[in-house]
Amino acid sequence: KRQNVLSVQVFPYGENRKLVLSQDITELERTDSMRRDFVANVSHELKTPLTVLSGFLETMRELPLAEDERARYLELMEQQASRMRHIVDDLLVLAKLEGDNKPPSDQLIDMGSVVRHLREDAATLSGERHRITFDVDETLTVKGVETEILSALGNLVINAIRYTPDGGAIHIHWRIVGANAVFSVTDSGFGIPAADIPRLTERFYRVDRSRSRDTGGTGLGLAIVKHVLQRHDAVLDVKSEEGRGSTFTVRFPQQRSIRQQATHAA
Ligand code: ADP
């Protein structure tokens, strides 16, 4: 119905023109409805911790509390405030990425330093809870923005740790495979049902809401990963089996990846 009204009024010339216009309108409506959904989601995500925070404030004002109870309440309130801060921080990162249409710089990233950071962050986050192994080609690097790549790859490592029970294994791989520079994180964690995989990079999409919340997730990590990778012409691939674990693979195209030794020799 929508197609007829618009096409007849605006482009009464030919079938092709009508088709193009109606597609555009559908796209616009889709974007508009996504924006509405997004605003609703953000409001909901922030409202939950805000409600908890207000509840604690009210209790503290109305009830006489012992010193240790007071300390406990303050700690819980801090947790909620910090959850809200993480959501807002991630939203700002996403907004910045979306607003930046320039291709990322052609600077060579110090992948050695990126991998060292990943190693340290993984060790800090996991403690001794997981067996974390690396298989890394130190001479391999990519062109782009180091902070963005660190945050994207870091998100994949953080997720592997978050969604793998204690005692599990995590393997990080960075090598040339075929024509691509390939980064992958394999975990022996909870895994992801096949039906959820295509939706993982949607903002606020979680397979298990309470598990994400309990581990401090915002539901925005993979949306950020997707944007950073898109800007770097890289693609994300997810393979997973419920109860067995997941592999998140990032493939950088040939024109973005470089072997440093080869560059020096040239
Ligand atoms: P979150 O902050 O909730 O981790 P993400 O956008 O990073 O948000 O991930 C979205 C969802 O994808 C997570 O809530 C989790 O359900 C699922 N997920 C991501 N990585 C993994 C993984 N390695 N193993 C199992 N599930 C994962």
PDB file of C-alpha atoms and ligand atoms in Angstrom, residues 159-160 162-163 187 191-192 200 205-208 212 217-222 246 248, ligand 1:
ATOM      1  CA  ASN A 159      34.035 -12.155  26.761  1.00  0.00           C
ATOM      2  CA  ALA A 160      35.908 -15.456  26.479  1.00  0.00           C
ATOM      3  CA  ARG A 162      33.453 -13.939  31.249  1.00  0.00           C
ATOM      4  CA  TYR A 163      31.577 -16.728  29.553  1.00  0.00           C
ATOM      5  CA  ASP A 187      37.145 -20.696  24.738  1.00  0.00           C
ATOM      6  CA  GLY A 191      28.801 -21.571  24.079  1.00  0.00           C
ATOM      7  CA  ILE A 192      26.028 -19.803  22.170  1.00  0.00           C
ATOM      8  CA  LEU A 200      25.241 -10.997  18.887  1.00  0.00           C
ATOM      9  CA  TYR A 205      21.625  -8.201  22.746  1.00  0.00           C
ATOM     10  CA  ARG A 206      22.521 -10.849  25.321  1.00  0.00           C
ATOM     11  CA  VAL A 207      22.060 -14.573  25.221  1.00  0.00           C
ATOM     12  CA  ASP A 208      21.751 -14.751  28.989  1.00  0.00           C
ATOM     13  CA  SER A 212      25.967 -10.755  31.361  1.00  0.00           C
ATOM     14  CA  GLY A 217      28.597  -6.697  30.829  1.00  0.00           C
ATOM     15  CA  THR A 218      26.823  -3.775  29.150  1.00  0.00           C
ATOM     16  CA  GLY A 219      25.584  -5.712  26.118  1.00  0.00           C
ATOM     17  CA  LEU A 220      27.425  -3.215  23.904  1.00  0.00           C
ATOM     18  CA  GLY A 221      30.831  -4.887  23.609  1.00  0.00           C
ATOM     19  CA  LEU A 222      30.227  -6.790  20.381  1.00  0.00           C
ATOM     20  CA  SER A 246      33.095 -20.650  21.110  1.00  0.00           C
ATOM     21  CA  PHE A 248      35.485 -15.633  17.640  1.00  0.00           C
TER      22      PHE A 248
HETATM   23  P1  ADP B   1      28.102  -8.270  27.202  1.00  0.00           P
HETATM   24  O1  ADP B   1      28.529  -6.966  27.776  1.00  0.00           O
HETATM   25  O2  ADP B   1      26.769  -8.726  27.686  1.00  0.00           O
HETATM   26  O3  ADP B   1      29.162  -9.327  27.291  1.00  0.00           O
HETATM   27  P2  ADP B   1      28.586  -8.301  24.322  1.00  0.00           P
HETATM   28  O4  ADP B   1      28.024  -7.422  23.258  1.00  0.00           O
HETATM   29  O5  ADP B   1      30.059  -8.295  24.505  1.00  0.00           O
HETATM   30  O6  ADP B   1      27.815  -7.938  25.656  1.00  0.00           O
HETATM   31  O7  ADP B   1      28.123  -9.793  24.032  1.00  0.00           O
HETATM   32  C1  ADP B   1      26.741 -10.039  23.782  1.00  0.00           C
HETATM   33  C2  ADP B   1      26.347 -11.402  24.316  1.00  0.00           C
HETATM   34  O8  ADP B   1      26.988 -12.425  23.545  1.00  0.00           O
HETATM   35  C3  ADP B   1      26.766 -11.664  25.743  1.00  0.00           C
HETATM   36  O9  ADP B   1      25.831 -11.152  26.661  1.00  0.00           O
HETATM   37  C4  ADP B   1      26.823 -13.192  25.787  1.00  0.00           C
HETATM   38  O10 ADP B   1      25.525 -13.711  25.999  1.00  0.00           O
HETATM   39  C5  ADP B   1      27.242 -13.556  24.363  1.00  0.00           C
HETATM   40  N1  ADP B   1      28.683 -13.865  24.274  1.00  0.00           N
HETATM   41  C6  ADP B   1      29.682 -13.039  23.861  1.00  0.00           C
HETATM   42  N2  ADP B   1      30.863 -13.658  23.866  1.00  0.00           N
HETATM   43  C7  ADP B   1      30.640 -14.925  24.290  1.00  0.00           C
HETATM   44  C8  ADP B   1      31.474 -16.088  24.516  1.00  0.00           C
HETATM   45  N3  ADP B   1      32.793 -16.080  24.302  1.00  0.00           N
HETATM   46  N4  ADP B   1      30.856 -17.222  24.946  1.00  0.00           N
HETATM   47  C9  ADP B   1      29.516 -17.261  25.167  1.00  0.00           C
HETATM   48  N5  ADP B   1      28.699 -16.211  24.976  1.00  0.00           N
HETATM   49  C10 ADP B   1      29.233 -15.058  24.544  1.00  0.00           C
END
